[in-house]
Amino acid sequence: MKLLVAVKRVVDYNVKIRIKPDHTGVDTANLKMSMNPFDEIAVEEAVRWKEQGKATEVVAVSIGPQAAQDTLRTALAMGADRAILVQTDAEVEPLAVAKILKAIAAEEAPGAVILGKQAIDDDSNQTGQMLAALLGWPQGTFISEASPDGNGRITVVREIDGGLETLSLATPCILTTDLRLNEPRYASLPNIMKAKKKPLDATTPEALGVDVAPRLVTLKVEDPPHRKAGVIVASVDELVEKLKNEAKVL
């Protein structure tokens, strides 16, 4: 079974972001960029399946500027076999990403497409679901466990509000990963060097016949409000009085 893994280049999760002065978005100039953490989990899961003999090939794909090659090289260093960059400098929305992945899935014919449940830059949590709808494939979202049975089905455990839900999906299918699925490995220096020799193909949305023109307009981006300092109360009676008269929650 071939696995297609989608990865996204985002601002590193350890970096404190800044809002542009005109409030049109996030200022990414001179910031450290890295692979979306949920996508790292997706790559790790795909590589583990290959190591266990449950997958034959892992293909990483990313959509973004030329600099996204670095993200794909990271996936290759983690154990992916080859990579595809869909190069565009435009800001690609989830629907356009899903259409691009649909076109690549049609060419690659994977047994499963694995991607993070959401990207930490826009937090849309839409691409996996949209891709499943476009392809007409079953989907397992927010998965914390996954196991192919070797007979064309994948059993997944997904986290829901009431607890855990277990599903058996027919392949091909779409899987979106949650934090508790695994712990991604660090790419070793020898594997980083080997990744430079692995194939990385490039294409464009136009070559795939996908229109990436934005359908949404960002009106304004603002920092979250500063949290007010707490106060120390002298007694339970004073606490109740403040909750009732000031916070008005009682």
PDB file of C-alpha atoms in Angstrom:
ATOM      1  CA  MET A   1       0.000   0.000   0.000  1.00  0.00           C
ATOM      2  CA  LYS A   2       1.311   3.396  -1.004  1.00  0.00           C
ATOM      3  CA  LEU A   3       0.850   6.248   1.456  1.00  0.00           C
ATOM      4  CA  LEU A   4       0.519   9.907   0.498  1.00  0.00           C
ATOM      5  CA  VAL A   5       1.400  12.298   3.334  1.00  0.00           C
ATOM      6  CA  ALA A   6       0.612  16.018   3.124  1.00  0.00           C
ATOM      7  CA  VAL A   7       2.913  18.391   5.026  1.00  0.00           C
ATOM      8  CA  LYS A   8       2.768  22.148   5.461  1.00  0.00           C
ATOM      9  CA  ARG A   9       5.472  24.748   6.099  1.00  0.00           C
ATOM     10  CA  VAL A  10       4.413  26.961   9.024  1.00  0.00           C
ATOM     11  CA  VAL A  11       5.962  29.305  11.565  1.00  0.00           C
ATOM     12  CA  ASP A  12       7.729  27.181  14.181  1.00  0.00           C
ATOM     13  CA  TYR A  13       5.501  26.533  17.197  1.00  0.00           C
ATOM     14  CA  ASN A  14       8.166  27.883  19.573  1.00  0.00           C
ATOM     15  CA  VAL A  15       8.207  31.298  17.867  1.00  0.00           C
ATOM     16  CA  LYS A  16       6.135  34.151  19.244  1.00  0.00           C
ATOM     17  CA  ILE A  17       4.326  35.600  16.267  1.00  0.00           C
ATOM     18  CA  ARG A  18       3.759  39.291  15.548  1.00  0.00           C
ATOM     19  CA  ILE A  19       0.758  40.915  13.901  1.00  0.00           C
ATOM     20  CA  LYS A  20       1.463  43.213  10.960  1.00  0.00           C
ATOM     21  CA  PRO A  21       0.991  46.927  11.705  1.00  0.00           C
ATOM     22  CA  ASP A  22      -1.905  47.104   9.232  1.00  0.00           C
ATOM     23  CA  HIS A  23      -3.593  44.056  10.883  1.00  0.00           C
ATOM     24  CA  THR A  24      -3.805  42.180   7.582  1.00  0.00           C
ATOM     25  CA  GLY A  25      -2.065  39.064   8.872  1.00  0.00           C
ATOM     26  CA  VAL A  26       0.957  37.638  10.664  1.00  0.00           C
ATOM     27  CA  ASP A  27       4.420  39.054   9.997  1.00  0.00           C
ATOM     28  CA  THR A  28       6.559  36.072   8.937  1.00  0.00           C
ATOM     29  CA  ALA A  29       9.691  38.023   7.950  1.00  0.00           C
ATOM     30  CA  ASN A  30      12.864  36.496   9.412  1.00  0.00           C
ATOM     31  CA  LEU A  31      10.936  33.937  11.445  1.00  0.00           C
ATOM     32  CA  LYS A  32      11.949  30.306  11.841  1.00  0.00           C
ATOM     33  CA  MET A  33       9.753  28.020   9.749  1.00  0.00           C
ATOM     34  CA  SER A  34       9.236  24.301  10.238  1.00  0.00           C
ATOM     35  CA  MET A  35       6.872  21.430   9.484  1.00  0.00           C
ATOM     36  CA  ASN A  36       3.401  21.664  10.980  1.00  0.00           C
ATOM     37  CA  PRO A  37       3.528  19.510  14.178  1.00  0.00           C
ATOM     38  CA  PHE A  38       0.410  17.498  13.280  1.00  0.00           C
ATOM     39  CA  ASP A  39       1.942  16.729   9.869  1.00  0.00           C
ATOM     40  CA  GLU A  40       5.110  15.494  11.587  1.00  0.00           C
ATOM     41  CA  ILE A  41       2.907  12.960  13.354  1.00  0.00           C
ATOM     42  CA  ALA A  42       1.426  11.957   9.986  1.00  0.00           C
ATOM     43  CA  VAL A  43       4.898  11.401   8.487  1.00  0.00           C
ATOM     44  CA  GLU A  44       5.989   9.392  11.538  1.00  0.00           C
ATOM     45  CA  GLU A  45       2.923   7.147  11.310  1.00  0.00           C
ATOM     46  CA  ALA A  46       3.456   6.519   7.598  1.00  0.00           C
ATOM     47  CA  VAL A  47       7.143   5.695   8.120  1.00  0.00           C
ATOM     48  CA  ARG A  48       6.256   3.291  10.953  1.00  0.00           C
ATOM     49  CA  TRP A  49       3.804   1.466   8.709  1.00  0.00           C
ATOM     50  CA  LYS A  50       6.509   1.052   6.096  1.00  0.00           C
ATOM     51  CA  GLU A  51       8.997  -0.200   8.691  1.00  0.00           C
ATOM     52  CA  GLN A  52       6.389  -2.743   9.836  1.00  0.00           C
ATOM     53  CA  GLY A  53       5.824  -3.928   6.275  1.00  0.00           C
ATOM     54  CA  LYS A  54       2.290  -2.496   6.155  1.00  0.00           C
ATOM     55  CA  ALA A  55       3.166   0.093   3.485  1.00  0.00           C
ATOM     56  CA  THR A  56       5.358  -0.130   0.408  1.00  0.00           C
ATOM     57  CA  GLU A  57       6.096   3.546  -0.276  1.00  0.00           C
ATOM     58  CA  VAL A  58       5.703   6.890   1.496  1.00  0.00           C
ATOM     59  CA  VAL A  59       5.279   9.970  -0.706  1.00  0.00           C
ATOM     60  CA  ALA A  60       5.366  13.402   0.947  1.00  0.00           C
ATOM     61  CA  VAL A  61       3.650  16.349  -0.730  1.00  0.00           C
ATOM     62  CA  SER A  62       3.667  20.035   0.155  1.00  0.00           C
ATOM     63  CA  ILE A  63       2.000  23.087  -1.363  1.00  0.00           C
ATOM     64  CA  GLY A  64       3.786  26.401  -1.043  1.00  0.00           C
ATOM     65  CA  PRO A  65       6.807  28.461  -2.091  1.00  0.00           C
ATOM     66  CA  GLN A  66      10.149  27.051  -3.141  1.00  0.00           C
ATOM     67  CA  ALA A  67      11.311  27.268   0.480  1.00  0.00           C
ATOM     68  CA  ALA A  68       8.825  24.459   1.257  1.00  0.00           C
ATOM     69  CA  GLN A  69      11.476  22.135  -0.171  1.00  0.00           C
ATOM     70  CA  ASP A  70      13.126  22.312   3.256  1.00  0.00           C
ATOM     71  CA  THR A  71       9.962  20.929   4.840  1.00  0.00           C
ATOM     72  CA  LEU A  72       9.867  18.104   2.310  1.00  0.00           C
ATOM     73  CA  ARG A  73      13.551  17.321   2.927  1.00  0.00           C
ATOM     74  CA  THR A  74      12.689  16.983   6.608  1.00  0.00           C
ATOM     75  CA  ALA A  75       9.996  14.447   5.695  1.00  0.00           C
ATOM     76  CA  LEU A  76      12.499  12.593   3.512  1.00  0.00           C
ATOM     77  CA  ALA A  77      15.024  12.573   6.357  1.00  0.00           C
ATOM     78  CA  MET A  78      12.364  11.097   8.646  1.00  0.00           C
ATOM     79  CA  GLY A  79      11.929   8.211   6.220  1.00  0.00           C
ATOM     80  CA  ALA A  80       9.691   9.220   3.311  1.00  0.00           C
ATOM     81  CA  ASP A  81      10.813   7.743  -0.020  1.00  0.00           C
ATOM     82  CA  ARG A  82      10.166  10.683  -2.325  1.00  0.00           C
ATOM     83  CA  ALA A  83       8.512  14.079  -2.337  1.00  0.00           C
ATOM     84  CA  ILE A  84       6.368  16.328  -4.518  1.00  0.00           C
ATOM     85  CA  LEU A  85       6.323  20.116  -4.254  1.00  0.00           C
ATOM     86  CA  VAL A  86       3.344  21.964  -5.708  1.00  0.00           C
ATOM     87  CA  GLN A  87       5.017  25.330  -6.003  1.00  0.00           C
ATOM     88  CA  THR A  88       3.031  28.525  -5.604  1.00  0.00           C
ATOM     89  CA  ASP A  89       3.649  31.828  -3.859  1.00  0.00           C
ATOM     90  CA  ALA A  90      -0.073  32.424  -3.389  1.00  0.00           C
ATOM     91  CA  GLU A  91      -1.818  31.891  -0.070  1.00  0.00           C
ATOM     92  CA  VAL A  92      -3.614  28.606  -0.657  1.00  0.00           C
ATOM     93  CA  GLU A  93      -6.882  28.050   1.190  1.00  0.00           C
ATOM     94  CA  PRO A  94      -8.035  24.621   2.472  1.00  0.00           C
ATOM     95  CA  LEU A  95     -10.405  24.018  -0.457  1.00  0.00           C
ATOM     96  CA  ALA A  96      -7.636  24.659  -2.988  1.00  0.00           C
ATOM     97  CA  VAL A  97      -5.284  22.398  -1.003  1.00  0.00           C
ATOM     98  CA  ALA A  98      -7.913  19.647  -1.063  1.00  0.00           C
ATOM     99  CA  LYS A  99      -8.349  20.034  -4.842  1.00  0.00           C
ATOM    100  CA  ILE A 100      -4.582  19.832  -5.369  1.00  0.00           C
ATOM    101  CA  LEU A 101      -4.297  16.736  -3.180  1.00  0.00           C
ATOM    102  CA  LYS A 102      -7.192  15.183  -5.092  1.00  0.00           C
ATOM    103  CA  ALA A 103      -5.320  15.687  -8.364  1.00  0.00           C
ATOM    104  CA  ILE A 104      -2.130  14.183  -6.918  1.00  0.00           C
ATOM    105  CA  ALA A 105      -4.065  11.263  -5.425  1.00  0.00           C
ATOM    106  CA  ALA A 106      -5.505  10.572  -8.877  1.00  0.00           C
ATOM    107  CA  GLU A 107      -1.947  10.313 -10.261  1.00  0.00           C
ATOM    108  CA  GLU A 108      -0.369   8.426  -7.357  1.00  0.00           C
ATOM    109  CA  ALA A 109      -3.309   6.118  -6.456  1.00  0.00           C
ATOM    110  CA  PRO A 110      -2.397   5.776  -2.756  1.00  0.00           C
ATOM    111  CA  GLY A 111      -4.051   3.349  -0.360  1.00  0.00           C
ATOM    112  CA  ALA A 112      -4.394   6.162   2.163  1.00  0.00           C
ATOM    113  CA  VAL A 113      -3.769   9.882   2.457  1.00  0.00           C
ATOM    114  CA  ILE A 114      -2.497  10.912   5.890  1.00  0.00           C
ATOM    115  CA  LEU A 115      -2.306  14.526   7.045  1.00  0.00           C
ATOM    116  CA  GLY A 116      -2.435  16.518  10.252  1.00  0.00           C
ATOM    117  CA  LYS A 117      -5.896  17.304  11.583  1.00  0.00           C
ATOM    118  CA  GLN A 118      -5.110  21.032  11.306  1.00  0.00           C
ATOM    119  CA  ALA A 119      -2.285  23.476  10.655  1.00  0.00           C
ATOM    120  CA  ILE A 120      -1.157  25.651  13.555  1.00  0.00           C
ATOM    121  CA  ASP A 121      -1.135  28.819  11.423  1.00  0.00           C
ATOM    122  CA  ASP A 122      -4.781  29.003  10.360  1.00  0.00           C
ATOM    123  CA  ASP A 123      -6.309  26.248  12.572  1.00  0.00           C
ATOM    124  CA  SER A 124      -8.900  25.590   9.859  1.00  0.00           C
ATOM    125  CA  ASN A 125      -9.289  21.821  10.394  1.00  0.00           C
ATOM    126  CA  GLN A 126     -10.931  21.522   6.967  1.00  0.00           C
ATOM    127  CA  THR A 127      -8.551  20.030   4.413  1.00  0.00           C
ATOM    128  CA  GLY A 128      -8.882  16.356   5.332  1.00  0.00           C
ATOM    129  CA  GLN A 129     -12.669  16.478   5.406  1.00  0.00           C
ATOM    130  CA  MET A 130     -12.859  18.418   2.135  1.00  0.00           C
ATOM    131  CA  LEU A 131     -10.470  15.968   0.457  1.00  0.00           C
ATOM    132  CA  ALA A 132     -12.558  12.986   1.578  1.00  0.00           C
ATOM    133  CA  ALA A 133     -15.682  14.655   0.155  1.00  0.00           C
ATOM    134  CA  LEU A 134     -14.011  15.454  -3.173  1.00  0.00           C
ATOM    135  CA  LEU A 135     -12.645  11.920  -3.582  1.00  0.00           C
ATOM    136  CA  GLY A 136     -15.672  10.162  -2.149  1.00  0.00           C
ATOM    137  CA  TRP A 137     -13.400   8.194   0.207  1.00  0.00           C
ATOM    138  CA  PRO A 138     -14.111   7.205   3.825  1.00  0.00           C
ATOM    139  CA  GLN A 139     -12.388   9.300   6.472  1.00  0.00           C
ATOM    140  CA  GLY A 140     -11.049   8.875   9.978  1.00  0.00           C
ATOM    141  CA  THR A 141     -10.382  12.227  11.647  1.00  0.00           C
ATOM    142  CA  PHE A 142      -8.567  13.054  14.913  1.00  0.00           C
ATOM    143  CA  ILE A 143      -7.145   9.537  15.086  1.00  0.00           C
ATOM    144  CA  SER A 144      -5.135   8.476  18.135  1.00  0.00           C
ATOM    145  CA  GLU A 145      -4.594   4.869  16.969  1.00  0.00           C
ATOM    146  CA  ALA A 146      -4.440   3.272  13.528  1.00  0.00           C
ATOM    147  CA  SER A 147      -3.773  -0.251  12.316  1.00  0.00           C
ATOM    148  CA  PRO A 148      -4.008  -1.627   8.759  1.00  0.00           C
ATOM    149  CA  ASP A 149      -5.184  -5.254   8.723  1.00  0.00           C
ATOM    150  CA  GLY A 150      -3.525  -6.149   5.424  1.00  0.00           C
ATOM    151  CA  ASN A 151      -6.882  -6.999   3.836  1.00  0.00           C
ATOM    152  CA  GLY A 152      -7.836  -3.585   2.524  1.00  0.00           C
ATOM    153  CA  ARG A 153      -9.150  -2.120   5.766  1.00  0.00           C
ATOM    154  CA  ILE A 154      -7.687   0.204   8.410  1.00  0.00           C
ATOM    155  CA  THR A 155      -8.977   0.226  11.989  1.00  0.00           C
ATOM    156  CA  VAL A 156      -8.705   3.615  13.663  1.00  0.00           C
ATOM    157  CA  VAL A 157      -9.536   4.995  17.079  1.00  0.00           C
ATOM    158  CA  ARG A 158     -10.618   8.620  17.029  1.00  0.00           C
ATOM    159  CA  GLU A 159     -11.111  11.038  19.880  1.00  0.00           C
ATOM    160  CA  ILE A 160     -14.595  12.477  20.275  1.00  0.00           C
ATOM    161  CA  ASP A 161     -16.277  14.582  22.963  1.00  0.00           C
ATOM    162  CA  GLY A 162     -17.746  11.558  24.717  1.00  0.00           C
ATOM    163  CA  GLY A 163     -14.584   9.440  24.675  1.00  0.00           C
ATOM    164  CA  LEU A 164     -13.200   7.189  21.933  1.00  0.00           C
ATOM    165  CA  GLU A 165     -14.772   5.886  18.732  1.00  0.00           C
ATOM    166  CA  THR A 166     -13.405   2.888  16.807  1.00  0.00           C
ATOM    167  CA  LEU A 167     -13.944   2.729  13.043  1.00  0.00           C
ATOM    168  CA  SER A 168     -13.011   0.230  10.345  1.00  0.00           C
ATOM    169  CA  LEU A 169     -12.308   2.044   7.070  1.00  0.00           C
ATOM    170  CA  ALA A 170     -12.085   0.540   3.618  1.00  0.00           C
ATOM    171  CA  THR A 171      -9.089   1.697   1.594  1.00  0.00           C
ATOM    172  CA  PRO A 172      -8.424   4.039  -0.062  1.00  0.00           C
ATOM    173  CA  CYS A 173      -9.254   6.427   2.755  1.00  0.00           C
ATOM    174  CA  ILE A 174      -8.322   9.741   4.385  1.00  0.00           C
ATOM    175  CA  LEU A 175      -6.749   9.893   7.855  1.00  0.00           C
ATOM    176  CA  THR A 176      -6.099  13.026   9.920  1.00  0.00           C
ATOM    177  CA  THR A 177      -3.791  12.706  12.908  1.00  0.00           C
ATOM    178  CA  ASP A 178      -4.165  13.847  16.505  1.00  0.00           C
ATOM    179  CA  LEU A 179      -1.391  14.546  19.010  1.00  0.00           C
ATOM    180  CA  ARG A 180      -1.664  11.224  20.845  1.00  0.00           C
ATOM    181  CA  LEU A 181      -1.094   9.046  17.771  1.00  0.00           C
ATOM    182  CA  ASN A 182       2.692   8.905  18.161  1.00  0.00           C
ATOM    183  CA  GLU A 183       5.882  10.785  19.039  1.00  0.00           C
ATOM    184  CA  PRO A 184       7.718  11.914  15.874  1.00  0.00           C
ATOM    185  CA  ARG A 185      11.366  10.962  15.575  1.00  0.00           C
ATOM    186  CA  TYR A 186      14.254  13.356  15.152  1.00  0.00           C
ATOM    187  CA  ALA A 187      15.944  13.131  11.783  1.00  0.00           C
ATOM    188  CA  SER A 188      19.534  11.929  12.267  1.00  0.00           C
ATOM    189  CA  LEU A 189      22.422  13.594  10.468  1.00  0.00           C
ATOM    190  CA  PRO A 190      23.085  10.552   8.203  1.00  0.00           C
ATOM    191  CA  ASN A 191      19.414  10.503   7.196  1.00  0.00           C
ATOM    192  CA  ILE A 192      19.482  14.252   6.546  1.00  0.00           C
ATOM    193  CA  MET A 193      22.401  13.703   4.181  1.00  0.00           C
ATOM    194  CA  LYS A 194      20.633  10.779   2.483  1.00  0.00           C
ATOM    195  CA  ALA A 195      17.504  12.901   2.056  1.00  0.00           C
ATOM    196  CA  LYS A 196      19.412  15.238  -0.258  1.00  0.00           C
ATOM    197  CA  LYS A 197      19.689  12.394  -2.781  1.00  0.00           C
ATOM    198  CA  LYS A 198      16.060  11.288  -2.631  1.00  0.00           C
ATOM    199  CA  PRO A 199      13.814  12.396  -5.529  1.00  0.00           C
ATOM    200  CA  LEU A 200      11.877  15.626  -5.102  1.00  0.00           C
ATOM    201  CA  ASP A 201       9.621  16.492  -8.029  1.00  0.00           C
ATOM    202  CA  ALA A 202       8.031  19.878  -8.604  1.00  0.00           C
ATOM    203  CA  THR A 203       4.808  20.919 -10.279  1.00  0.00           C
ATOM    204  CA  THR A 204       2.340  23.806 -10.095  1.00  0.00           C
ATOM    205  CA  PRO A 205      -1.378  24.168  -9.390  1.00  0.00           C
ATOM    206  CA  GLU A 206      -1.857  25.272 -13.003  1.00  0.00           C
ATOM    207  CA  ALA A 207      -0.247  22.064 -14.275  1.00  0.00           C
ATOM    208  CA  LEU A 208      -2.669  20.098 -12.124  1.00  0.00           C
ATOM    209  CA  GLY A 209      -5.615  22.121 -13.411  1.00  0.00           C
ATOM    210  CA  VAL A 210      -6.451  23.671 -10.042  1.00  0.00           C
ATOM    211  CA  ASP A 211      -7.506  27.282  -9.519  1.00  0.00           C
ATOM    212  CA  VAL A 212      -6.047  28.553  -6.240  1.00  0.00           C
ATOM    213  CA  ALA A 213      -7.675  31.986  -6.360  1.00  0.00           C
ATOM    214  CA  PRO A 214      -8.808  32.854  -2.820  1.00  0.00           C
ATOM    215  CA  ARG A 215     -12.488  32.604  -1.926  1.00  0.00           C
ATOM    216  CA  LEU A 216     -12.044  34.251   1.459  1.00  0.00           C
ATOM    217  CA  VAL A 217     -10.925  37.738   2.486  1.00  0.00           C
ATOM    218  CA  THR A 218      -9.171  38.386   5.794  1.00  0.00           C
ATOM    219  CA  LEU A 219     -10.766  41.471   7.234  1.00  0.00           C
ATOM    220  CA  LYS A 220      -8.627  41.948  10.321  1.00  0.00           C
ATOM    221  CA  VAL A 221      -6.113  40.091  12.483  1.00  0.00           C
ATOM    222  CA  GLU A 222      -5.658  41.118  16.114  1.00  0.00           C
ATOM    223  CA  ASP A 223      -3.693  39.931  19.136  1.00  0.00           C
ATOM    224  CA  PRO A 224      -5.788  38.274  21.845  1.00  0.00           C
ATOM    225  CA  PRO A 225      -6.759  40.654  24.664  1.00  0.00           C
ATOM    226  CA  HIS A 226      -4.366  40.845  27.581  1.00  0.00           C
ATOM    227  CA  ARG A 227      -5.483  38.869  30.574  1.00  0.00           C
ATOM    228  CA  LYS A 228      -6.319  40.993  33.595  1.00  0.00           C
ATOM    229  CA  ALA A 229      -4.422  40.392  36.808  1.00  0.00           C
ATOM    230  CA  GLY A 230      -6.182  38.359  39.470  1.00  0.00           C
ATOM    231  CA  VAL A 231      -7.000  39.548  42.974  1.00  0.00           C
ATOM    232  CA  ILE A 232      -6.607  37.872  46.353  1.00  0.00           C
ATOM    233  CA  VAL A 233      -9.703  37.768  48.513  1.00  0.00           C
ATOM    234  CA  ALA A 234      -9.674  37.551  52.290  1.00  0.00           C
ATOM    235  CA  SER A 235     -12.645  35.254  52.763  1.00  0.00           C
ATOM    236  CA  VAL A 236     -15.163  33.000  51.081  1.00  0.00           C
ATOM    237  CA  ASP A 237     -17.864  35.606  51.617  1.00  0.00           C
ATOM    238  CA  GLU A 238     -15.829  38.182  49.711  1.00  0.00           C
ATOM    239  CA  LEU A 239     -15.232  35.665  46.901  1.00  0.00           C
ATOM    240  CA  VAL A 240     -18.946  34.949  46.618  1.00  0.00           C
ATOM    241  CA  GLU A 241     -19.745  38.673  46.646  1.00  0.00           C
ATOM    242  CA  LYS A 242     -17.309  39.350  43.774  1.00  0.00           C
ATOM    243  CA  LEU A 243     -18.560  36.396  41.747  1.00  0.00           C
ATOM    244  CA  LYS A 244     -22.123  37.580  42.202  1.00  0.00           C
ATOM    245  CA  ASN A 245     -21.777  41.342  41.775  1.00  0.00           C
ATOM    246  CA  GLU A 246     -18.635  41.842  39.674  1.00  0.00           C
ATOM    247  CA  ALA A 247     -18.256  38.714  37.555  1.00  0.00           C
ATOM    248  CA  LYS A 248     -22.024  38.093  37.607  1.00  0.00           C
ATOM    249  CA  VAL A 249     -21.590  34.359  37.285  1.00  0.00           C
ATOM    250  CA  LEU A 250     -23.727  33.451  40.305  1.00  0.00           C
TER     251      LEU A 250
END
